[in-house]
Short mmCIF file of C-alpha atoms in Angstrom, two decimals:
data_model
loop_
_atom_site.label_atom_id
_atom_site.label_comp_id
_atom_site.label_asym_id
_atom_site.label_seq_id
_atom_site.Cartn_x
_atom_site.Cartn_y
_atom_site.Cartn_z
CA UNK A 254 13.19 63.49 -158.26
CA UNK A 255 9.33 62.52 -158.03
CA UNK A 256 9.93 59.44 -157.10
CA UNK A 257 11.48 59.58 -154.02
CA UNK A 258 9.18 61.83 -152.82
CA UNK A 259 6.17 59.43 -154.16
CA UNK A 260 7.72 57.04 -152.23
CA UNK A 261 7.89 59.45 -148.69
CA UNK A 262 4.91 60.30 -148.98
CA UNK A 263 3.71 56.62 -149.61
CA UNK A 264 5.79 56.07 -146.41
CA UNK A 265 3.98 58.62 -144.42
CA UNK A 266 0.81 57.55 -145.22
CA UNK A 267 1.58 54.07 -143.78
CA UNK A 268 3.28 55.32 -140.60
CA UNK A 269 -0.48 57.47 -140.50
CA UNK A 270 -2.23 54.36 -140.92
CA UNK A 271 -0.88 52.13 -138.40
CA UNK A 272 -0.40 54.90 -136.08
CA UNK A 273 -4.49 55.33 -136.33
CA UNK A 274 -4.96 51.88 -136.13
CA UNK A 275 -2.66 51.62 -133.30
CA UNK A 276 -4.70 54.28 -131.59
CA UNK A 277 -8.13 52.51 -132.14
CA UNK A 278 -7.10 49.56 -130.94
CA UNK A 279 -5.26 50.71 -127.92
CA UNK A 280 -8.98 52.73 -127.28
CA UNK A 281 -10.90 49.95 -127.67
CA UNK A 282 -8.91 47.91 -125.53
CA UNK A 283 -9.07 50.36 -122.82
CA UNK A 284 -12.60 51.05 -123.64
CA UNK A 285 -13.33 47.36 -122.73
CA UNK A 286 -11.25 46.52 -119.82
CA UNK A 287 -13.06 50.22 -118.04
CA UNK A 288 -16.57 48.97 -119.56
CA UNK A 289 -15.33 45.18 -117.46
CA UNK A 290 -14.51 47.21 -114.70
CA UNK A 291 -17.23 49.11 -114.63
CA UNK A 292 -19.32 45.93 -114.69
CA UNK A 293 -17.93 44.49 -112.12
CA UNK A 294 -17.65 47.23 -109.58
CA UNK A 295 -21.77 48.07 -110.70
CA UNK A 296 -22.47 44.42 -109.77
CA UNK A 297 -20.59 44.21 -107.15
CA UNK A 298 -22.61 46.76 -105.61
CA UNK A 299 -25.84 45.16 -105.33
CA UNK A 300 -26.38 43.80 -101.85
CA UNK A 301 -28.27 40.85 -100.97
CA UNK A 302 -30.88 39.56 -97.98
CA UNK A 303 -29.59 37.81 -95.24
CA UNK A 304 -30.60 34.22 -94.72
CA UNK A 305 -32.81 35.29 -97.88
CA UNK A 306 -33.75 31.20 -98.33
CA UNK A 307 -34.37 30.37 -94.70
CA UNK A 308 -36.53 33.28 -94.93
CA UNK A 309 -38.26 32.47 -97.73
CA UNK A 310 -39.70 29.18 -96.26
CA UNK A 311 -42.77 28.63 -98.13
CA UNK A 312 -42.48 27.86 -102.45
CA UNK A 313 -41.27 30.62 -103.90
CA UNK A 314 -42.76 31.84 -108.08
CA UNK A 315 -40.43 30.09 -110.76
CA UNK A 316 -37.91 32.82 -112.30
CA UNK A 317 -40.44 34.81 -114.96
CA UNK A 318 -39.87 34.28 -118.39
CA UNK A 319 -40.79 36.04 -121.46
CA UNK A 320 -44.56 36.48 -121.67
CA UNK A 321 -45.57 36.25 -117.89
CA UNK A 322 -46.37 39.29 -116.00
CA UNK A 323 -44.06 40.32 -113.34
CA UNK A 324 -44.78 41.48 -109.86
CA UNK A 325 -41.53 43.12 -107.94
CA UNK A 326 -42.56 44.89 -104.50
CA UNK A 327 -40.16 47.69 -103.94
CA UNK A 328 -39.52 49.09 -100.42
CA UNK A 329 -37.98 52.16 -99.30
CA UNK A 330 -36.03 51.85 -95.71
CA UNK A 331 -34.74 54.16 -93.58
CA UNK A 332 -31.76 54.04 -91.02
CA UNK A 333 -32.55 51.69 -87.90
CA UNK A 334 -33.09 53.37 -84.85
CA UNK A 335 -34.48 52.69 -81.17
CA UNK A 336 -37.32 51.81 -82.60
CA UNK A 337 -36.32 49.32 -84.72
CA UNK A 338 -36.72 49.26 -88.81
CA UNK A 339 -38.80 51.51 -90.28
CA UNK A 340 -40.56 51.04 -93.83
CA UNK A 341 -41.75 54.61 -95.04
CA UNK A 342 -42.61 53.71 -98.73
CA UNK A 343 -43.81 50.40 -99.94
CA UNK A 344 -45.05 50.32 -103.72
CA UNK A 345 -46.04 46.80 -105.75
CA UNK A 346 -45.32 47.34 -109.29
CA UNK A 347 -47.25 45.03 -111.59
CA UNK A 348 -45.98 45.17 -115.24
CA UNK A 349 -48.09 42.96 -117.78
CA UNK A 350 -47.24 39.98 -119.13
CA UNK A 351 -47.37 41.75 -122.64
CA UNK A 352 -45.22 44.49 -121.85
CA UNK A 353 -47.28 46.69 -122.84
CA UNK A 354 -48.28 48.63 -119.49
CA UNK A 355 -47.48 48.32 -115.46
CA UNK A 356 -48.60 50.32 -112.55
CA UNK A 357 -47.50 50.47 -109.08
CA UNK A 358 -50.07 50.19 -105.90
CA UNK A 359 -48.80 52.25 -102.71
CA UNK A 360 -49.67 50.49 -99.71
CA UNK A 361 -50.28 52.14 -96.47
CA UNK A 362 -47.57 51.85 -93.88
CA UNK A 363 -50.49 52.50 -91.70
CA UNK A 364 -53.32 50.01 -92.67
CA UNK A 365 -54.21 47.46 -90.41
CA UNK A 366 -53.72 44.02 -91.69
CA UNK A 367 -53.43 40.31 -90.16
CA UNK A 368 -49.20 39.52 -90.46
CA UNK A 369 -48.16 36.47 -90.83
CA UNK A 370 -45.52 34.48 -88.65
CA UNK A 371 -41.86 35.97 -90.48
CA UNK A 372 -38.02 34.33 -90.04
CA UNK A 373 -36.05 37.33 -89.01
CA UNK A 374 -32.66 38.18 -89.67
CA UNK A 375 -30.93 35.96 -87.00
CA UNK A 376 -33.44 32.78 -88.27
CA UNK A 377 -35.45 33.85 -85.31
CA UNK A 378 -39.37 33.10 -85.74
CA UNK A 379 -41.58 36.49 -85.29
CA UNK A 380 -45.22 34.93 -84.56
CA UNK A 381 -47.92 36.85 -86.43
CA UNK A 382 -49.76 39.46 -85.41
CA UNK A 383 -53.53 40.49 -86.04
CA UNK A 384 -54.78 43.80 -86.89
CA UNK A 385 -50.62 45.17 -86.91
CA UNK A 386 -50.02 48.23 -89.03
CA UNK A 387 -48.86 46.95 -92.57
CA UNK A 388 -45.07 48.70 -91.91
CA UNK A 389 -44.57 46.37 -88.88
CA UNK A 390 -43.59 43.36 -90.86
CA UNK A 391 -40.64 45.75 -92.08
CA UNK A 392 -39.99 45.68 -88.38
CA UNK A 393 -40.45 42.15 -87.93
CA UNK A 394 -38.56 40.81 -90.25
CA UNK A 395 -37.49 42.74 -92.78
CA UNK A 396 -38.68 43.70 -96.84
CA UNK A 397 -38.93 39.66 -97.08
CA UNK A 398 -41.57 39.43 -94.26
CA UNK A 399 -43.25 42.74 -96.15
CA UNK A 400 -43.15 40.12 -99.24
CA UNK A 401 -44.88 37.05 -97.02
CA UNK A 402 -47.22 39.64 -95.57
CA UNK A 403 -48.77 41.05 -98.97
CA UNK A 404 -49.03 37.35 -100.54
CA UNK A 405 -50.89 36.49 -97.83
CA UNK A 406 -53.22 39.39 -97.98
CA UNK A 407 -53.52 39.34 -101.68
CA UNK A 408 -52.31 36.10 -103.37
CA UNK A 409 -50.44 38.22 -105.93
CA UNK A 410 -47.25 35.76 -105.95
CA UNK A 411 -44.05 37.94 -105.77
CA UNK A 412 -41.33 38.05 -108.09
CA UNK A 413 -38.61 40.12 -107.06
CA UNK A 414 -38.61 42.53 -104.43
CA UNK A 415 -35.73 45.55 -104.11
CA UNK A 416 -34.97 47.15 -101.02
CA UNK A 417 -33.90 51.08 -101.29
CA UNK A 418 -32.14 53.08 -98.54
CA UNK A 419 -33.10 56.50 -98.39
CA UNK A 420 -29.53 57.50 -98.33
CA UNK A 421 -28.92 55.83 -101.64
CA UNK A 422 -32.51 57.77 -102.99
CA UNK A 423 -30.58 60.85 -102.41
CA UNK A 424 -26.95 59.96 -104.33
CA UNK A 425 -29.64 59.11 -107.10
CA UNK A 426 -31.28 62.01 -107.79
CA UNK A 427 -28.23 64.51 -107.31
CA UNK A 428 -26.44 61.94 -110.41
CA UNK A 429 -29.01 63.15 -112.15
CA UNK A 430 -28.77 66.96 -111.43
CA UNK A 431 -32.05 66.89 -109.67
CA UNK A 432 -35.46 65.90 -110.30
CA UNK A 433 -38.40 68.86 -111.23
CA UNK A 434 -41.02 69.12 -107.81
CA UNK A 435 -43.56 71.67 -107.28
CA UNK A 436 -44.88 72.76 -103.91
CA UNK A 437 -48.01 74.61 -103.69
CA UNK A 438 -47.37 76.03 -100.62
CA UNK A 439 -43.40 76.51 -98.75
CA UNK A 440 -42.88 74.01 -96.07
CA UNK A 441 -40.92 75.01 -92.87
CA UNK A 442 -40.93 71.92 -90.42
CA UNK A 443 -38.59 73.00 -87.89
CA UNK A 444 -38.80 69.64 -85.50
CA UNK A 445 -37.45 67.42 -88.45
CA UNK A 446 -35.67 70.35 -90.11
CA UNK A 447 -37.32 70.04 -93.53
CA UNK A 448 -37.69 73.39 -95.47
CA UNK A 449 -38.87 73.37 -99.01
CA UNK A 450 -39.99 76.87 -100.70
CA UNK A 451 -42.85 77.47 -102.32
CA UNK A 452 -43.01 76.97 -106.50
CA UNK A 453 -41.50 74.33 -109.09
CA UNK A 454 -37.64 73.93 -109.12
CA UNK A 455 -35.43 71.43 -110.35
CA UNK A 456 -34.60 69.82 -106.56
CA UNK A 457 -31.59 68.56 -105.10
CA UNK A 458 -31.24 65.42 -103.38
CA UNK A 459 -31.53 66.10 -100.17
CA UNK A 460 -34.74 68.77 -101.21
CA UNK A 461 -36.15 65.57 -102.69
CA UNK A 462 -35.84 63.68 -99.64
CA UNK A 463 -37.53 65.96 -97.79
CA UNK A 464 -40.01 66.20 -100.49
CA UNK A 465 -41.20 62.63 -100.61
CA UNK A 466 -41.05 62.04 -96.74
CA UNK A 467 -42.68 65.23 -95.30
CA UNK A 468 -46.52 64.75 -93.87
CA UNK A 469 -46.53 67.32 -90.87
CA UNK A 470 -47.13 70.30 -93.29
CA UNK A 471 -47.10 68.82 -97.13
CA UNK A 472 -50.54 67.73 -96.83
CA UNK A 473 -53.59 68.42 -94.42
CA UNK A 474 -54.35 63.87 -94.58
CA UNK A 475 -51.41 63.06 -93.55
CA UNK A 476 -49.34 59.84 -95.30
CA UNK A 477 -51.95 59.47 -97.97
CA UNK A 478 -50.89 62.65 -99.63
CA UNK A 479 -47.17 61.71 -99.06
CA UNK A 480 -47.40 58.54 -100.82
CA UNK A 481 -49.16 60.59 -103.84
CA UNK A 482 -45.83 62.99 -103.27
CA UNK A 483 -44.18 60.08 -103.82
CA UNK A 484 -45.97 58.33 -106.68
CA UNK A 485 -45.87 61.98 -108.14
CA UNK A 486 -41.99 62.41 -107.66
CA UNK A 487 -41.52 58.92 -109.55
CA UNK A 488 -42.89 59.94 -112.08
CA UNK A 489 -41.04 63.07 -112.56
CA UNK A 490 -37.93 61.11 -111.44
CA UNK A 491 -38.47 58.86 -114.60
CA UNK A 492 -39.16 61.78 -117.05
CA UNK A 493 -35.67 63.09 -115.75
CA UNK A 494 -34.03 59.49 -116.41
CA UNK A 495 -35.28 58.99 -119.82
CA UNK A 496 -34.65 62.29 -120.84
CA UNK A 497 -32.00 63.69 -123.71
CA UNK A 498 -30.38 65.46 -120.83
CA UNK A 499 -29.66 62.04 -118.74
CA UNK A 500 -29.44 59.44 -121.65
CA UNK A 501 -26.59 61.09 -123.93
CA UNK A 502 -24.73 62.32 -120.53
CA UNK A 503 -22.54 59.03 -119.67
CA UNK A 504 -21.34 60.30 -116.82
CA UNK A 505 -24.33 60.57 -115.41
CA UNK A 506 -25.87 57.66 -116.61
CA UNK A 507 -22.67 55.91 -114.88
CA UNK A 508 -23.26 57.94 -111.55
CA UNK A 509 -26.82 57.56 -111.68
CA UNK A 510 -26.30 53.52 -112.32
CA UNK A 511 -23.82 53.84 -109.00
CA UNK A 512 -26.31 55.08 -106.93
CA UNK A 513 -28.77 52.59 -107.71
CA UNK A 514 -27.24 49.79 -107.19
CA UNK A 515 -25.07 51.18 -104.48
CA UNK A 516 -28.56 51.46 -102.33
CA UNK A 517 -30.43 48.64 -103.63
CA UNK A 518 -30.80 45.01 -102.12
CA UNK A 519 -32.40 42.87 -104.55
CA UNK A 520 -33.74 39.12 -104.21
CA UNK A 521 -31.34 36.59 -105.53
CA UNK A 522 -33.30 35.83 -108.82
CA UNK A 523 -32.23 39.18 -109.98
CA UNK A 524 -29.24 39.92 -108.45
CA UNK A 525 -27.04 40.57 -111.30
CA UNK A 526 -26.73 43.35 -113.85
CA UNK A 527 -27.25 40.91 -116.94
CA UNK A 528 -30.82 40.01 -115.48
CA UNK A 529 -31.56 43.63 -114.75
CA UNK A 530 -30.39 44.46 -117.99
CA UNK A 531 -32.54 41.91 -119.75
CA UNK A 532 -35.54 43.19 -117.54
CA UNK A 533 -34.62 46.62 -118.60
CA UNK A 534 -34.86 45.97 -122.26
CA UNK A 535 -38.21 43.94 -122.05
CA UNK A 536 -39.52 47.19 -120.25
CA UNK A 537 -38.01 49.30 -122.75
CA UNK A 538 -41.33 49.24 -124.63
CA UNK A 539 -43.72 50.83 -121.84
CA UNK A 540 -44.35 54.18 -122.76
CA UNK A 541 -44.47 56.55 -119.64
CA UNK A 542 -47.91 57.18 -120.22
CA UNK A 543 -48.21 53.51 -119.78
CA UNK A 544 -47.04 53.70 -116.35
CA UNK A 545 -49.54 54.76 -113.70
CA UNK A 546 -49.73 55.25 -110.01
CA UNK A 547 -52.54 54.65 -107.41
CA UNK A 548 -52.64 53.94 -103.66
CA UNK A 549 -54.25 50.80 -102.54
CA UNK A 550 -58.27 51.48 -101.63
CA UNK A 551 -58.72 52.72 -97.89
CA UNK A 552 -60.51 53.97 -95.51
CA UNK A 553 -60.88 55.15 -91.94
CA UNK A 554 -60.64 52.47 -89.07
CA UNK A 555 -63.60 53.75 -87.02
CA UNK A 556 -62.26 52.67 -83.42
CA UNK A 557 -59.49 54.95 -84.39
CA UNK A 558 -59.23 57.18 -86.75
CA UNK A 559 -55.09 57.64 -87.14
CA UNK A 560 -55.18 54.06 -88.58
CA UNK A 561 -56.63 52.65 -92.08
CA UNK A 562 -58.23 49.38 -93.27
CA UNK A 563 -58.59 48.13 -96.91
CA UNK A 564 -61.59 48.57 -98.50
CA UNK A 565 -63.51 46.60 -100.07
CA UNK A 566 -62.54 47.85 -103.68
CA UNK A 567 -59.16 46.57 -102.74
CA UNK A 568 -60.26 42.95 -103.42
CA UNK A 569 -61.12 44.27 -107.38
CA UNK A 570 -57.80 45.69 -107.49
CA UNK A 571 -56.17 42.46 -106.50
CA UNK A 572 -58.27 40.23 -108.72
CA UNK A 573 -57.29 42.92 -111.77
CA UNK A 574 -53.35 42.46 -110.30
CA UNK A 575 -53.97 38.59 -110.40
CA UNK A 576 -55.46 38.10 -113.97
CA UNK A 577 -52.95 40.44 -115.29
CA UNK A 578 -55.60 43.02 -116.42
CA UNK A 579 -55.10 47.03 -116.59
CA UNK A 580 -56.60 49.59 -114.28
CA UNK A 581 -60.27 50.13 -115.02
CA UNK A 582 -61.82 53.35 -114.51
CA UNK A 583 -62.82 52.17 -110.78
CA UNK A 584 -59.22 53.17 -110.30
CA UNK A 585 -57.71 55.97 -112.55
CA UNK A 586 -59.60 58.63 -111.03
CA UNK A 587 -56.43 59.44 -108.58
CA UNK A 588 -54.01 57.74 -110.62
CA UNK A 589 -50.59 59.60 -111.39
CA UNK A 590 -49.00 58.81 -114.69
CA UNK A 591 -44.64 58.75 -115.15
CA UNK A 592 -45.27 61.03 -118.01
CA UNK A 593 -46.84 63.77 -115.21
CA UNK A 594 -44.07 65.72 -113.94
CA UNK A 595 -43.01 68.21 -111.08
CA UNK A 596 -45.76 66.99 -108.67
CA UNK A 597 -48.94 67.75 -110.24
CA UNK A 598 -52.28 65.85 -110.54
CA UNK A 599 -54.29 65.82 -113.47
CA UNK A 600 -57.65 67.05 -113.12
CA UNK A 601 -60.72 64.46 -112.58
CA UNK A 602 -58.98 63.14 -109.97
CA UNK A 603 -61.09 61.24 -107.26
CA UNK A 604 -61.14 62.14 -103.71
CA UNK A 605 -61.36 58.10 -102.42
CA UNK A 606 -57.86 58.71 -101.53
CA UNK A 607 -58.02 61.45 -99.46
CA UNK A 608 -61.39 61.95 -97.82
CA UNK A 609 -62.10 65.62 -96.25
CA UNK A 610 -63.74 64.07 -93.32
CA UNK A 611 -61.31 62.67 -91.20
CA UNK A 612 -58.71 63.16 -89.36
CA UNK A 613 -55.27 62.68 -90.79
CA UNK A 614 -54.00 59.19 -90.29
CA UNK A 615 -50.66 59.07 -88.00
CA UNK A 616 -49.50 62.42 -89.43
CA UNK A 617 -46.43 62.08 -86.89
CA UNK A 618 -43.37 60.20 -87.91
CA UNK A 619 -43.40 57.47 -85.58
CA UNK A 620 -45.42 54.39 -85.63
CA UNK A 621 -47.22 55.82 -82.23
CA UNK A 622 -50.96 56.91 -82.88
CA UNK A 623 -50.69 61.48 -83.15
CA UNK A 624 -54.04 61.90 -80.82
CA UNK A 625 -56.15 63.73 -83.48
CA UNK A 626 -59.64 62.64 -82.65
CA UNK A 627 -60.40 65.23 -81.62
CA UNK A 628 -59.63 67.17 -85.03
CA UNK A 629 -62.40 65.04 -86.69
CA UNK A 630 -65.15 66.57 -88.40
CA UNK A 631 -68.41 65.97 -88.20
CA UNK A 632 -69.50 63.29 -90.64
CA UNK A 633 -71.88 64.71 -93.53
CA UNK A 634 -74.25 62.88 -95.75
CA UNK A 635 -72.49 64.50 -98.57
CA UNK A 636 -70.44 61.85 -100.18
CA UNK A 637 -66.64 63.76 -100.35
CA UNK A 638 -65.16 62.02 -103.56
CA UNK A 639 -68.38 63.59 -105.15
CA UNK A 640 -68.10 67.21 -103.24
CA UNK A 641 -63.97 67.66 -103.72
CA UNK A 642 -62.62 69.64 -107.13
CA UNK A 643 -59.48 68.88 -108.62
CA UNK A 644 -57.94 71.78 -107.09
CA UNK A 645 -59.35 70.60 -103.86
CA UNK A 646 -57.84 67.05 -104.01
CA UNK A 647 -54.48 68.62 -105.00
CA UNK A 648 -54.17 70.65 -102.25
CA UNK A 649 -54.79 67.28 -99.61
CA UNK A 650 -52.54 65.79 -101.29
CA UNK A 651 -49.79 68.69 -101.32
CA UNK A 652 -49.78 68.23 -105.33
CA UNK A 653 -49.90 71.16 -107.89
CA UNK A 654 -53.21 71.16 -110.05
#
C-alpha cells in the first residue's frame, strides 16, 4: 500500500516541478518581451534636431571615448510664442576625463556676447550679431546655434548637447513624487500666476516649475538668483533620483525614465538609450559631492545696467574647463553642490554672483530691458563680495541659509 502512494506523491512532485518551471519561464519570457518593449518605446522617445548636420557646418569633436572629458551643454526651452524661442536655462556641464568629478557653469541668458552667423531650422543663414544677449542664439537658431555660440566664446569643443522642454521638466519631477525646495519667503506673483508658500516642502511639478523660473519676487537680483534656484533645485532633484525611495521604486524609475526622454532632444552622437546607458554607468562613480554648481563670472554692463558682460575671471574658468582641471577656490565660494538639498546655500558663499549694488538685471520675463536705472544704488567703495554674510547672499539669491 506504500508504494502507490510513494509513487503519487513522486508524481506530484513532478507535476510541481514543471508547473514552477513552466511558470518561470513563461515570466521571464514576458519579463523580456515588456523589458524590449519598454526599450523601444523609451528610445523611441528621444527626439532629434532638425537639419542637425547642415547645422552643424563647421568640424564637429570625435564621439568621446573612455578617458576624455566630456562637455554636454544642456538647455532648457520653453513653448514658442510671438516672440519667437525662448532659452530660460542654459547650463555647460563639464565632467572630467577621470570620472572622478564634473560641474556645470550657468550662463546668463542675459550677458552680452558677439553671436556668430547660425543655420536655422529651415537651412536659412542668421548673420551674427555683436553685443546680442547670450539667449538670442536660442532665438536664432536654435540649442545648436547656443552650441556654435559658446565654442566660439570659449573654445570648450562640445560634445553633446540635450534640449529640455519645460513641459517635460514638470512630468519629471511629479514621476518622482516631487523634489524637496525651500522658500525663505512665500511668493505670490499674480501677473504670471506663480504662488509658492513660504517653508521647505516636498514640491510638485508644477510648484517646481514655478520654483526654478520665478525672478519678479524669488530674488531682489533678478535671473542671477534664479539660475542659483535652479542650480540649487538640481541638486536636490538628483538627491531625490538617487535616493532608496526612487531607485528600488520601478515604477517610478520607469515613469521618471518616460519623462526624460519624452522631453529631451539630444544630438545624434547620443541619441540612443545604449549610449546613454553607457554614459550613465561611466558617471556612476561621481559622488554627489563631486558635482558642483556655479554661474559663469559677471558683471554689470555700465551703459545699462539690466544687461551683463563676462568678466574677466571667466577666461580662468574656461582655461580650467579646457585643461580638464577642477574648480579652484577662485570659484567655489558660490558654488552649490548635488549633495545640498531643498534650496539652500552653504555658508562662505561669495557675493561675485550677486552684487548688492545694482540694479537687477532684466528682472521681467521678456527679453525687453525692465527700466530699473533708476533703482540703482549709489556705488560704494566698499567692495560687496567682502561686505555680504551668508545669510545675506542667500536671501539675493532666494536660497535658504
Amino acid at each position: 500500500m506504500s508504494t502507490p502512494k510513494r509513487r503519487a506523491q513522486r508524481k506530484r512532485r513532478h507535476t510541481v516541478l514543471r508547473a514552477v518551471l513552466a511558470t518561470a519561464f513563461t515570466l521571464a519570457l514576458v519579463t523580456a518581451l515588456s523589458v524590449t518593449f519598454l526599450y523601444r518605446q523609451l528610445e523611441g522617445n528621444l527626439g532629434e534636431f532638425a537639419n542637425e548636420e547642415e547645422q552643424f557646418d563647421y568640424e564637429r569633436p570625435e564621439e568621446v571615448a573612455d578617458g576624455e572629458p566630456l562637455d554636454i551643454l544642456l538647455v532648457g526651452s520653453d513653448k514658442p510664442d510671438e516672440g519667437g524661442r525662448r532659452s530660460d536655462t542654459t547650463i555647460l556641464m563639464h565632467v572630467s576625463a577621470d570620472r572622478d568629478f564634473a560641474y556645470g557653469i550657468s550662463l546668463p541668458r542675459d550677458a552680452l556676447v558677439d553671436r556668430p552667423d547660425c543655420i536655422d531650422d529651415d537651412s536659412e543663414t542668421v548673420p551674427g550679431e555683436e553685443m546680442a544677449m547670450f539667449n538670442t542664439a536660442y532665438n536664432a537658431g536654435g540649442a545648436i546655434c547656443t552650441v556654435k555660440t559658446l565654442e566660439t566664446l570659449t573654445d570648450v569643443p562640445i560634445d553633446a548637447v540635450v534640449e529640455m522642454d519645460f513641459d517635460g521638466f514638470e512630468r519629471m519631477v511629479d514621476a518622482i513624487d516631487g523634489v524637496e525646495i525651500c522658500v525663505p519667503n512665500e511668493i505670490e506673483d499674480e501677473e504670471f500666476n506663480i504662488s509658492l508658500p513660504e517653508g521647505t516642502y516636498n514640491a510638485t511639478g508644477e510648484q517646481a516649475l514655478d520654483y526654478v523660473r520665478e525672478r519678479h519676487q524669488g530674488s531682489p537680483n533678478g535671473d542671477l538668483g534664479r539660475m542659483k534656484r535652479q542650480q540649487a533645485f538640481l541638486a536636490s532633484m538628483a538627491n531625490k533620483v538617487v535616493s532608496a525611495e526612487t531607485l528600488t521604486n520601478p515604477n517610478r524609475v520607469y515613469s521618471f525614465l518616460e519623462a526624460v526622454t519624452g522631453s529631451m532632444t539630444i544630438s545624434s552622437d547620443y541619441r540612443s538609450l545604449a549610449k546613454l546607458a553607457d554614459l550613465g554607468l561611466q558617471l556612476n562613480g561621481i559622488g554627489l559631492d563631486q558635482i558642483t554648481f556655479i554661474t559663469v563670472p559677471n558683471e554689470e554692463y555700465e551703459p545699462n545696467p539690466n544687461r551683463l558682460v563676462w568678466s574677466e575671471d571667466a577666461d580662468d574658468l574656461w582655461e580650467l574647463v579646457r585643461t580638464d582641471q577642477p574648480l579652484t577656490q577662485q570659484f567655489l565660494g558660490e558654488a552649490i553642490t548635488a549633495e545640498d538639498s531643498a534650496g539652500t546655500i552653504a555658508p562662505g558663499g561669495s557675493a561675485s554672483a550677486a552684487p548688492s549694488t545694482t540694479a537687477p538685471p532684466t528682472s521681467s520675463a521678456t527679453d525687453e530691458p525692465t527700466g530699473t536705472d533708476s533703482a540703482t544704488s549709489e556705488p560704494t567703495d566698499e567692495d560687496p563680495a567682502e561686505s555680504l554674510t551668508p545669510e545675506e547672499i542667500a536671501a539675493q539669491n532666494g536660497l535658504c541659509a
